[in-house]
Coordinates of C-alpha atoms and ligand atoms in Angstrom, one line a residue:
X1 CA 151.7 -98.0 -45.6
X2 CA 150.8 -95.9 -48.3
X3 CA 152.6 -92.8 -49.1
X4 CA 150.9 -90.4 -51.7
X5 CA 153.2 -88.5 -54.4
X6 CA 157.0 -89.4 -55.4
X7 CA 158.1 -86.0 -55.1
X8 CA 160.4 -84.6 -52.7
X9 CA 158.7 -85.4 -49.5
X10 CA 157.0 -88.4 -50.6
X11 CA 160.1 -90.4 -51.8
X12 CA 162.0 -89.3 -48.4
X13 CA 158.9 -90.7 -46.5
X14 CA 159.0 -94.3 -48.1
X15 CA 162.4 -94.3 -47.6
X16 CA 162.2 -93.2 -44.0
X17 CA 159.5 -95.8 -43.3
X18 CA 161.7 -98.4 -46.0
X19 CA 164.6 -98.4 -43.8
X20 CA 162.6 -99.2 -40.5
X21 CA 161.3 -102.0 -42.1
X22 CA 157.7 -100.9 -42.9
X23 CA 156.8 -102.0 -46.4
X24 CA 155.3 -98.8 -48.9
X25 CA 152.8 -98.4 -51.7
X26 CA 154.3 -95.3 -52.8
X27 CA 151.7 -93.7 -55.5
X28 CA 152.9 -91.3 -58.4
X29 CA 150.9 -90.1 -60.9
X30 CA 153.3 -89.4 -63.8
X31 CA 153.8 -89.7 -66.6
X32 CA 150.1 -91.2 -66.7
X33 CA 148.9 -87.7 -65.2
X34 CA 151.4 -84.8 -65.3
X35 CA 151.3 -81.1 -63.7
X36 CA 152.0 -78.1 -65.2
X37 CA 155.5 -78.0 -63.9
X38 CA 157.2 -81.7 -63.8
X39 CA 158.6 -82.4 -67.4
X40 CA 159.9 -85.7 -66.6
X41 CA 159.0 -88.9 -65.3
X42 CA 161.4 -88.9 -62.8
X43 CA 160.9 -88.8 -59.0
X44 CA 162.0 -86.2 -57.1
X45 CA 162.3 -83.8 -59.9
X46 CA 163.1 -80.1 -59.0
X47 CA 160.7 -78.2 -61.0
X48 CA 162.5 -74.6 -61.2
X49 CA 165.8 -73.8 -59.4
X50 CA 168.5 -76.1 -58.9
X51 CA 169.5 -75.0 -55.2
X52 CA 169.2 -76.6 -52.0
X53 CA 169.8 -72.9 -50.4
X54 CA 172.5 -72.0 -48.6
X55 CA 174.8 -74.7 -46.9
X56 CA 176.6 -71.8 -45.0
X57 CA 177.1 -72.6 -41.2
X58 CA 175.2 -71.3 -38.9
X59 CA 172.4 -70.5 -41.3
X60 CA 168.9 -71.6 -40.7
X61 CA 169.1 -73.4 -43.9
X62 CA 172.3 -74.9 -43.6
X63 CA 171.0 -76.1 -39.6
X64 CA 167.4 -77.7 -41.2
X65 CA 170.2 -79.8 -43.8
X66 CA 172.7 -81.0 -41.0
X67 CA 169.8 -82.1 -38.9
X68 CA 168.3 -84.1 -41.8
X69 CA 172.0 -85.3 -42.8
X70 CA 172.4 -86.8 -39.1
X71 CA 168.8 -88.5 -39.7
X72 CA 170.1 -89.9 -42.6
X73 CA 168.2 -88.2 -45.1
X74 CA 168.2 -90.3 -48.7
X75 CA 167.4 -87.1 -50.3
X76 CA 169.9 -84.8 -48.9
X77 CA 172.8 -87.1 -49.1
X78 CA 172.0 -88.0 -53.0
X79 CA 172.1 -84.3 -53.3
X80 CA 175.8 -84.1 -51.8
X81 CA 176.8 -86.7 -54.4
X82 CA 175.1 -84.8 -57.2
X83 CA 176.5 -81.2 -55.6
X84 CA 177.7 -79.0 -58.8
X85 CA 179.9 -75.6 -57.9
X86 CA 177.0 -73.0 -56.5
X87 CA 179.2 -70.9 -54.0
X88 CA 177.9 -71.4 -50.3
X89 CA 174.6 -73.0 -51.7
X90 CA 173.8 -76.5 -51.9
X91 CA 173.2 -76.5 -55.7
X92 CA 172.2 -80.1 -57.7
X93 CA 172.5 -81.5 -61.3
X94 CA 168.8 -82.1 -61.3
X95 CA 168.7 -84.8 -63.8
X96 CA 171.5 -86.8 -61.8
X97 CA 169.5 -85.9 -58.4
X98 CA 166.2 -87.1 -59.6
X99 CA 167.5 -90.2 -61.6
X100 CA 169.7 -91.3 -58.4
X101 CA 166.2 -90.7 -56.3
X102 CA 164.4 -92.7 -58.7
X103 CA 166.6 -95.5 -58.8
X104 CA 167.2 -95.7 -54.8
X105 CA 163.5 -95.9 -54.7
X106 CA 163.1 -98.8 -57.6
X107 CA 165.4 -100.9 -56.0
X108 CA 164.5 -100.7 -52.5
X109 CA 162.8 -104.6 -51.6
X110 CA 160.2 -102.9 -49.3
X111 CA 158.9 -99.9 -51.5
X112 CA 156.5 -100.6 -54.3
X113 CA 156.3 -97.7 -57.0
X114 CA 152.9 -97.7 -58.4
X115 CA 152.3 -95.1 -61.1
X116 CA 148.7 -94.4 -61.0
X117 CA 146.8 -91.1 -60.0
X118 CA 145.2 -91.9 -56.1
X119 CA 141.9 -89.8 -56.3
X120 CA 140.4 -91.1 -53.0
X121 CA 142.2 -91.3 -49.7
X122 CA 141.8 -94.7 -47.5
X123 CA 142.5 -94.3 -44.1
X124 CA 142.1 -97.6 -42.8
X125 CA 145.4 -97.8 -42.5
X126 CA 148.2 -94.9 -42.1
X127 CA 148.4 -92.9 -45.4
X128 CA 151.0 -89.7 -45.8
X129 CA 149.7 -87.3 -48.5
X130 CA 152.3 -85.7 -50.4
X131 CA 151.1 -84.8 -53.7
X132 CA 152.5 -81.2 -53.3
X133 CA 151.6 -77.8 -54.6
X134 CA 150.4 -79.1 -57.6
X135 CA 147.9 -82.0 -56.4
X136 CA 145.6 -83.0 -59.5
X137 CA 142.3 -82.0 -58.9
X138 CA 140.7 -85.1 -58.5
X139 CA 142.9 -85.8 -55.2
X140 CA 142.6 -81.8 -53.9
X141 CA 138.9 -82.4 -54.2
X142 CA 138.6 -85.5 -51.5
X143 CA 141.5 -83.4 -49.2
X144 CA 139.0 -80.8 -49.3
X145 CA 136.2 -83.2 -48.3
X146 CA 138.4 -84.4 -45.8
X147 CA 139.4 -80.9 -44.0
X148 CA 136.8 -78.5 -45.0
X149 CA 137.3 -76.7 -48.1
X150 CA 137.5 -73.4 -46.6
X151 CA 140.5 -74.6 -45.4
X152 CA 142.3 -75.7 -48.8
X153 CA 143.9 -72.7 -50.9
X154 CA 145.2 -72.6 -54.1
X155 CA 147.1 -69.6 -54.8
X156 CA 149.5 -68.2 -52.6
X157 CA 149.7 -64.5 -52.1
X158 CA 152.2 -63.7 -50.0
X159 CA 153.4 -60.3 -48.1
X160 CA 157.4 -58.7 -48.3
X161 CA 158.4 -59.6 -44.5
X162 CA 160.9 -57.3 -43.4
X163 CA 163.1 -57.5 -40.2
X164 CA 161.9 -55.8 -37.4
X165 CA 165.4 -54.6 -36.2
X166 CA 166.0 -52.1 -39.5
X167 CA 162.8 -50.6 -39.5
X168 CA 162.9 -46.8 -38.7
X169 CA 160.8 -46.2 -35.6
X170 CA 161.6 -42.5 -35.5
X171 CA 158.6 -42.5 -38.3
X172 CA 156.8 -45.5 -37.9
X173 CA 154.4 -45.9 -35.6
X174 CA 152.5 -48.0 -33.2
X175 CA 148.6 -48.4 -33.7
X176 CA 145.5 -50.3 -34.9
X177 CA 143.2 -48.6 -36.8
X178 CA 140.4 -46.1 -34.6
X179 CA 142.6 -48.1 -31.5
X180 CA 141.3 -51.7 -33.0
X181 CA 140.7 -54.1 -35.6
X182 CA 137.4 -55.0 -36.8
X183 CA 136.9 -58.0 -35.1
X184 CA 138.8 -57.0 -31.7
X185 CA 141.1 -59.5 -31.4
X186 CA 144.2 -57.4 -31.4
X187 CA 145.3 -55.2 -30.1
X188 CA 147.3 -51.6 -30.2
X189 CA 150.3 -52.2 -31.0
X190 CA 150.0 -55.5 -33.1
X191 CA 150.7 -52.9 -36.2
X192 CA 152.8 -50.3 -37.5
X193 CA 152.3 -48.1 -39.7
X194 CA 154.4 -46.7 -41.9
X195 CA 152.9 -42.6 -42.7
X196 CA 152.8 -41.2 -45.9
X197 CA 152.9 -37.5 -47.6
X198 CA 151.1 -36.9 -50.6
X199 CA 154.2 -36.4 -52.3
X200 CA 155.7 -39.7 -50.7
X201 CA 152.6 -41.5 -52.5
X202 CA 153.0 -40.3 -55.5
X203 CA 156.7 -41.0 -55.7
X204 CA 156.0 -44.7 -54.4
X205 CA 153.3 -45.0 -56.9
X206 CA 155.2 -43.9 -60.2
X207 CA 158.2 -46.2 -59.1
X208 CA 155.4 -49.0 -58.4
X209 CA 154.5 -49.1 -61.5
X210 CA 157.4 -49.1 -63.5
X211 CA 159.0 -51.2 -61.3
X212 CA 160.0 -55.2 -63.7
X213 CA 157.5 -57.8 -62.8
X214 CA 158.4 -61.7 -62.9
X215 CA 156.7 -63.4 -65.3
X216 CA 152.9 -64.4 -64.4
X217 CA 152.1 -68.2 -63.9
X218 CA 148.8 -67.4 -62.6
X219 CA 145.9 -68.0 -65.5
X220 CA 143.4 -64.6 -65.5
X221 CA 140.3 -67.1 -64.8
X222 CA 142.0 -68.4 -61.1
X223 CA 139.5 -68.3 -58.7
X224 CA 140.1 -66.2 -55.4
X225 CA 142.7 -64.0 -57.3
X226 CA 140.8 -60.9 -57.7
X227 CA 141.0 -60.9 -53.9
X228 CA 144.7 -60.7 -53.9
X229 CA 145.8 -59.1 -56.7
X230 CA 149.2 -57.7 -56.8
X231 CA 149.9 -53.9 -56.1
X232 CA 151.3 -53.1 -58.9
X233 CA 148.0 -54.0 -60.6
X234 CA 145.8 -52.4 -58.0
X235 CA 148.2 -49.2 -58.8
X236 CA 148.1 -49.3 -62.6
X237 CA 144.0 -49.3 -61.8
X238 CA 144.2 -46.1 -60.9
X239 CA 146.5 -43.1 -58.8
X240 CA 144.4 -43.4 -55.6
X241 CA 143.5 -47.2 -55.6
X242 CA 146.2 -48.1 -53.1
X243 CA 145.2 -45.0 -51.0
X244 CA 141.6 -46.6 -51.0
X245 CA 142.5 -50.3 -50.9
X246 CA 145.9 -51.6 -48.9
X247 CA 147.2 -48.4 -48.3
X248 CA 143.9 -46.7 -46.8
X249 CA 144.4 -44.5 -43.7
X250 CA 141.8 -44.5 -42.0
X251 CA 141.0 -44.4 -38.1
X252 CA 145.0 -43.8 -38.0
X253 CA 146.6 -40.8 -36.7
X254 CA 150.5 -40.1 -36.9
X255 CA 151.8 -39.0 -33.8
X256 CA 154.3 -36.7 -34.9
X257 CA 151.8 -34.9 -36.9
X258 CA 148.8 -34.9 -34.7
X259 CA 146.8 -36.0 -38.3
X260 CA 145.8 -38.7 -40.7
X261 CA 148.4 -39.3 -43.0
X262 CA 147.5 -39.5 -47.1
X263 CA 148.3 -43.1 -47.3
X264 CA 149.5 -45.7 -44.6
X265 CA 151.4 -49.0 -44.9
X266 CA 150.6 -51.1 -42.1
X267 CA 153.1 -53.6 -40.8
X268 CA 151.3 -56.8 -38.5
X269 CA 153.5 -59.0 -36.4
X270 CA 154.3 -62.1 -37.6
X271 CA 152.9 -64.9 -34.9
X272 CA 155.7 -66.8 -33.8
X273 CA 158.0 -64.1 -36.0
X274 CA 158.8 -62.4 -32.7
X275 CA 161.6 -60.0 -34.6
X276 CA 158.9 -59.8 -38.2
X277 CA 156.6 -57.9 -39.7
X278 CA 154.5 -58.4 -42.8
X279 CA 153.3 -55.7 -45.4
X280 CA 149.6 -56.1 -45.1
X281 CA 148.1 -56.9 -48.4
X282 CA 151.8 -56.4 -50.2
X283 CA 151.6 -59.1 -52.2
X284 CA 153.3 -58.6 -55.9
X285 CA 154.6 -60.2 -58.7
X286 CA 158.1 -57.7 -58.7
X287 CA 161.5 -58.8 -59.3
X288 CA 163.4 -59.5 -56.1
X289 CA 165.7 -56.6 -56.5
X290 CA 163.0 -54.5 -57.5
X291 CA 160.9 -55.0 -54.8
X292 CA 163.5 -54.4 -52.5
X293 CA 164.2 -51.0 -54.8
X294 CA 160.5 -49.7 -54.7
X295 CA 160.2 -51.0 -50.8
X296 CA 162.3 -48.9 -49.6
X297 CA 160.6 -45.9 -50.7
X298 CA 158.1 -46.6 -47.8
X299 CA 158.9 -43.9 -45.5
X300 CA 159.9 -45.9 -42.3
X301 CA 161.4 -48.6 -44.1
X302 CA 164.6 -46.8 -46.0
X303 CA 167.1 -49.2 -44.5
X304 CA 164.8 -52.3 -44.1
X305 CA 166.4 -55.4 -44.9
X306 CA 163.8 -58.6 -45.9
X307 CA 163.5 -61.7 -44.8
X308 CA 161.0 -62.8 -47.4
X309 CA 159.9 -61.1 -50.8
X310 CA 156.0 -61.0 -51.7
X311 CA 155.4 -63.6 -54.5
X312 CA 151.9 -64.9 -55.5
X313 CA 151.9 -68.9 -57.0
X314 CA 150.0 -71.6 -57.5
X315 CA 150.4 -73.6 -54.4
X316 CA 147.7 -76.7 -53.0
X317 CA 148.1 -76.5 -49.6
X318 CA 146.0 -77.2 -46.1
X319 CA 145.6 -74.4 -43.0
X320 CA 147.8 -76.8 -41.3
X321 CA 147.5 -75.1 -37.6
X322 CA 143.6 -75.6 -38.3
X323 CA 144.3 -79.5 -39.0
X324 CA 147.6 -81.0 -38.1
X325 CA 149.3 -82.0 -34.6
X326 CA 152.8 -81.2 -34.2
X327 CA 153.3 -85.0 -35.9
X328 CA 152.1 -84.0 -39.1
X329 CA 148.9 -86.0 -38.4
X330 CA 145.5 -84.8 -39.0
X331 CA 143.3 -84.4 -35.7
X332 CA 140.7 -85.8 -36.7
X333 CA 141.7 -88.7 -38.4
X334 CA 145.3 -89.6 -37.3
X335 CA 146.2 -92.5 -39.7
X336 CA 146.1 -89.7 -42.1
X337 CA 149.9 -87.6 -42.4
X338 CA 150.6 -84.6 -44.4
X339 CA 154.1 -83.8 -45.9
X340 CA 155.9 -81.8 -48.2
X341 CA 154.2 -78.2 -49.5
X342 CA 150.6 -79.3 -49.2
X343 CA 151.5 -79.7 -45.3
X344 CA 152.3 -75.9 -45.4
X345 CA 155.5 -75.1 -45.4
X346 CA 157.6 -74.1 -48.3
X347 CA 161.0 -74.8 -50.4
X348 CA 162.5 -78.2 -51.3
X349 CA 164.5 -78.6 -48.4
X350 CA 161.6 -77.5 -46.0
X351 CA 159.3 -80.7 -47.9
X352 CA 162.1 -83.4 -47.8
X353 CA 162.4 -82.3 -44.1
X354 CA 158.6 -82.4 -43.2
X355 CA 158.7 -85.9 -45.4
X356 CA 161.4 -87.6 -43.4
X357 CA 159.3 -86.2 -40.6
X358 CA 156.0 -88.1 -41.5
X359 CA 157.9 -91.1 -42.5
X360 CA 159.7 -91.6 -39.1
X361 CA 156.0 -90.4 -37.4
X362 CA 154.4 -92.8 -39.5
X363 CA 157.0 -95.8 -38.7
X364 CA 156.2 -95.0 -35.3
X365 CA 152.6 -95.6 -35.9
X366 CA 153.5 -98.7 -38.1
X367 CA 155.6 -100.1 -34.8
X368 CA 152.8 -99.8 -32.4
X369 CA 154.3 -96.5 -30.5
X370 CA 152.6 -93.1 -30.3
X371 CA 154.8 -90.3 -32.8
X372 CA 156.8 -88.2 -30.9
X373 CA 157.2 -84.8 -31.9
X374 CA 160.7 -83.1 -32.4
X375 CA 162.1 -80.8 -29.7
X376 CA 161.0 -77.4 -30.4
X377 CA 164.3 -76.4 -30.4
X378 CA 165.6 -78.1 -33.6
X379 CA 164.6 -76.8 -36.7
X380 CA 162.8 -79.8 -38.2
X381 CA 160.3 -79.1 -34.2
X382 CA 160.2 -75.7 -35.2
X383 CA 158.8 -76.1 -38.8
X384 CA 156.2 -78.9 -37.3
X385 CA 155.7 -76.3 -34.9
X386 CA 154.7 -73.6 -37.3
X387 CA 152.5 -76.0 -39.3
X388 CA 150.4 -77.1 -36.3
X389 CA 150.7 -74.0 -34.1
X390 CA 150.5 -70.5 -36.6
X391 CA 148.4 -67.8 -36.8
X392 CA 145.6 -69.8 -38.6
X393 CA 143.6 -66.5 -39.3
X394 CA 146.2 -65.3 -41.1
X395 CA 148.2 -68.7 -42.0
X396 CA 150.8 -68.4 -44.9
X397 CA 153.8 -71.6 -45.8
X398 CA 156.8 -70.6 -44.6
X399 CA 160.5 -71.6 -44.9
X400 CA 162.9 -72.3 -41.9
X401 CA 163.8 -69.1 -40.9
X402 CA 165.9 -68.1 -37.4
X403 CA 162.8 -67.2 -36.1
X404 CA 160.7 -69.6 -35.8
X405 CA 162.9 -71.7 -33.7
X406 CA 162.6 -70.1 -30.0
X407 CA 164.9 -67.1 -28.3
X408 CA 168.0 -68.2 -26.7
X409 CA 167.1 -68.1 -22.4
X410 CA 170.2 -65.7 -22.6
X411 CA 170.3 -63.4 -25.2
X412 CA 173.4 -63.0 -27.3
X413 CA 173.8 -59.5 -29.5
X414 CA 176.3 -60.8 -32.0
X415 CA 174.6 -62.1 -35.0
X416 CA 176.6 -64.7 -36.1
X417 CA 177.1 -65.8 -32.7
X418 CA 173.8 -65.8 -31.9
X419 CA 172.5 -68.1 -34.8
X420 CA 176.0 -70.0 -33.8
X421 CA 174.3 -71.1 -30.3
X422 CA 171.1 -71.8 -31.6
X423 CA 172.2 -74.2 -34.0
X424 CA 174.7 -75.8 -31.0
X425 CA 171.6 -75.7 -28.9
X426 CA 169.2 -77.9 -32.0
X427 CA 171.7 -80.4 -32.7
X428 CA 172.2 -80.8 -29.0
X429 CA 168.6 -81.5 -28.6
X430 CA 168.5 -83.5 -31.9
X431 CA 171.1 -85.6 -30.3
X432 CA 169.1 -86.3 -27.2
X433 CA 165.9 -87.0 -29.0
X434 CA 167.9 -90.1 -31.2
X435 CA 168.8 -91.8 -27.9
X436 CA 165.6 -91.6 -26.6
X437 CA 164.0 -92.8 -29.9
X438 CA 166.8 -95.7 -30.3
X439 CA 165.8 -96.4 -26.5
X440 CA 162.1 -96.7 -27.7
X441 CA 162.6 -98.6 -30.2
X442 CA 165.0 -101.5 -28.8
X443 CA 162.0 -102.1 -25.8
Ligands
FAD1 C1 156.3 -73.9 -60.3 C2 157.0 -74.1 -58.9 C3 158.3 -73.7 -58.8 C4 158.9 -73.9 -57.5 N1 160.2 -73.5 -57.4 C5 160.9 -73.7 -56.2 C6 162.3 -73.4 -56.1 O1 162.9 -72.9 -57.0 N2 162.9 -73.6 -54.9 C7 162.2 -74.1 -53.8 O2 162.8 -74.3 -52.8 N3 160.9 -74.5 -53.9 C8 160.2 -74.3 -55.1 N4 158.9 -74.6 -55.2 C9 158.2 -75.1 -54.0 C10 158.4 -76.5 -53.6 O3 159.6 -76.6 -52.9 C11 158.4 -77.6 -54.7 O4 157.2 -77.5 -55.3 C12 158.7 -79.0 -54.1 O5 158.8 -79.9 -55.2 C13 157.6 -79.5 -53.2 O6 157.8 -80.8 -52.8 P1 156.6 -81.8 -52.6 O7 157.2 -83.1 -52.3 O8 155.7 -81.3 -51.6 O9 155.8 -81.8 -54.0 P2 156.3 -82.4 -55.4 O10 157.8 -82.4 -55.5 O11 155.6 -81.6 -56.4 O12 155.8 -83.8 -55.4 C14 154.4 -84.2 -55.4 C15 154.2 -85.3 -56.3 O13 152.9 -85.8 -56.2 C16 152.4 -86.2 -57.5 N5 151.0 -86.1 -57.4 C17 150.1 -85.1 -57.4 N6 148.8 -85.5 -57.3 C18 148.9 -86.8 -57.3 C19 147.9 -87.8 -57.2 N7 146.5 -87.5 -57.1 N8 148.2 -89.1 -57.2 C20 149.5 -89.5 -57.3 N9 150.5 -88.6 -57.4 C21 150.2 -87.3 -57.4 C22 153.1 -85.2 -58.4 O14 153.1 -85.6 -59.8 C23 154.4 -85.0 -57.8 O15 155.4 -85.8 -58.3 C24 158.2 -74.4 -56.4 C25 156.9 -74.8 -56.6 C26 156.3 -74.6 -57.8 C27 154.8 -75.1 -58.0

């Protein structure tokens, strides 16, 4: 078996498929090759933050962790040995995390670290690619080959997501533009839009741009960025931009006003986000706490609270729900599994998770039996899920979040016990699924 990329979902694959007695070839292209992140030659390195997210029960985060604990997750439990003090979060000494990976992965009889760059991708036999969001180019050139390279990105730009609950529907409304989108596919209703005075514009614009960007990443030459760029750039190119770009208000007519407003925000409906909305063409490069700061001042959206801040990186990654089955294997050519941030999803704990996936998928394959996906209910189902079944039109990584996993049959109102029963209900099911599999596997 070959696994492609000793990063985080890479090394958590070979040792998935290690420990069920397949044999790996697990492929690493530093320190021959480096990125422009990794500064080490270690495995497993975490190349910014040191934190694992919140290990705070019920969280979505802390439920995607306990699942992978209970599936014996190398990755996860090294990072328990390696836990430094980071409140509620589960937050690593990198160096001792990586070096503890790296040596696990050394010594393991059945796993055969080869450091060399893997440019072509042999399918004779089951490969998993996890060379991550910062595949060399040689490699992103034969997985664009492979899927179509209209369906390989390279930047992400994405969109403030706000909770659908704390958005003020006294002043948003419900519409598509002239009553439909260009294409037809949705309909009224898939939006909101959030109405603007000219004096709310102008107030949202001054604070937009003086509002603290992060640091830029993003070289001025990167291809497809022009067609994303930020806000806060499209606003320092001039007063009206935004009113003529993102913001544009056209075919819309506020209700309580019987007119067009100046300027419009419009929200769309996240696909399997059944409580989310996105801010269309939002994406920006502002601080967290600004964002939330200048957000605000959308009218409609004084009290929203976010679930995810816009960001725009450099990220290699596939239209999964284009490509992949629900088993992290391409369609088209099954021997061939994607893992980690290339597969679409992102955050550390997100690619070990997708990685111990494709490893116990792939040691499926390896054994002779058909990979069974996870229940939907569990966390680890609902981020396979969201790779294989998303809004490909539209299709963005995501993190686990409460909602992707599905809606309780009875609803419960209290937060925390809400998210409480959900993660009762996925371990539950995560429980079932291990007998079965045990069951499969002793026949
Ligand atoms: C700059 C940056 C900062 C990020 N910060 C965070 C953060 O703070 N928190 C968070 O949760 N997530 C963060 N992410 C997102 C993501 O969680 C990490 O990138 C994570 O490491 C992804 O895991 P992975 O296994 O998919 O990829 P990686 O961990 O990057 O592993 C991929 C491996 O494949 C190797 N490789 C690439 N091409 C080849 C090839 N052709 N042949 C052989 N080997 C190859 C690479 O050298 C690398 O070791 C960040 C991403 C980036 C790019």
């Amino acid at each position: 078996m070959i696994v492609i990329g000793g990063g985080l979902a890479g090394t958590e694959a070979a040792w998935q498929l290690a420990t069920r007695g397949v044999p790996v070839e697990l492929f690493e292209m530093r320190p021959v090759r480096t990125t422009d992140a990794h500064q080490t030659d270690h495995l497993a390195e975490l190349v910014c933050s040191n934190s694992l997210k919140s290990d705070r029960e019920p969280s979505a985060s802390w439920l995607l962790k306990e699942e992978l604990r209970r599936l014996g997750s190398l990755l996860i439990d090294i990072a328990a040995k390696t836990r430094v003090p980071g409140g509620q979060a589960l937050t690593v000494d990198r160096v001792a995390f990586a070096d503890r990976v790296t040596r696990a992965i050394e010594s393991h009889p059945l796993i055969h670290l080869r450091r060399e760059e893997i440019a072509q991708i042999d399918d004779s036999g089951p490969v998993i690619v996890a060379s991550g969001p910062l595949t060399s180019d040689a490699l992103a050139a034969t997985i664009g080959r492979l899927t179509g390279s209209d369906r390989l990105f390279f930047y992400d730009s994405i969109s403030p997501i706000v909770d659908a609950h704390t958005i003020d529907r006294s002043i948003v409304f419900a519409a598509s533009r002239y009553d439909k989108t260009l294409d037809g596919a949705e309909s009224e209703g898939d939006y909101l839009n959030c109405p603007f005075t000219k004096e709310e514009y102008e107030r949202f614009v001054d604070a937009l741009i003086a509002a603290e960007d992060v640091e830029s990443h993003i070289p001025n030459d990167a291809p497809y960025f022009e067609a994303c760029l930020p806000i806060e750039e499209i606003a320092r190119r001039g007063r009206d931009t935004l009113r003529f770009g993102p913001m544009k208000p056209m075919g819309l007519i506020d209700p309580r006003t019987g007119r067009r407003p100046y300027a419009a925000v419009q929200l769309r409906r996240e696909n399997l986000r059944a409580d989310s909305f996105n801010l269309v063409g939002f994406q920006n490069h502002l601080r967290f706490p600004e964002q939330k700061r200048v957000m605000r001042l959308i009218p409609g959206l004084e009290n929203a609270e976010f679930l995810r801040f816009g960001q725009i990186h450099r990220n290699t990654y596939i239209n999964s729900p284009a490509l992949l089955s629900a088993t992290l294997q391409l369609r088209s050519r099954p021997n061939v599994f994607f893992a980690g941030q290339i597969s679409g999803v992102e955050g550390y704990v997100e690619s070990i998770a997708t990685g111990l996936a494709a490893g116990l998928f792939a040691a499926d394959l390896a054994h002779g039996r058909a990979p069974e996906p996870f229940p939907r209910e569990t966390a680890l189902g609902s981020l396979c899920h969201y790779v294989s079944h998303a809004d490909l039109k539209h299709y963005q990584p995501a993190n686990i979040a409460f909602d992707l996993l599905p809606p309780l049959a009875t609803p419960i109102r209290d937060r925390e016990q809400r998210h409480a029963r959900i993660c009762q209900t996925a371990l539950t099911a995560l429980e079932r699924r291990e007998e079965v599999a045990i069951g499969r596997a002793c026949v």
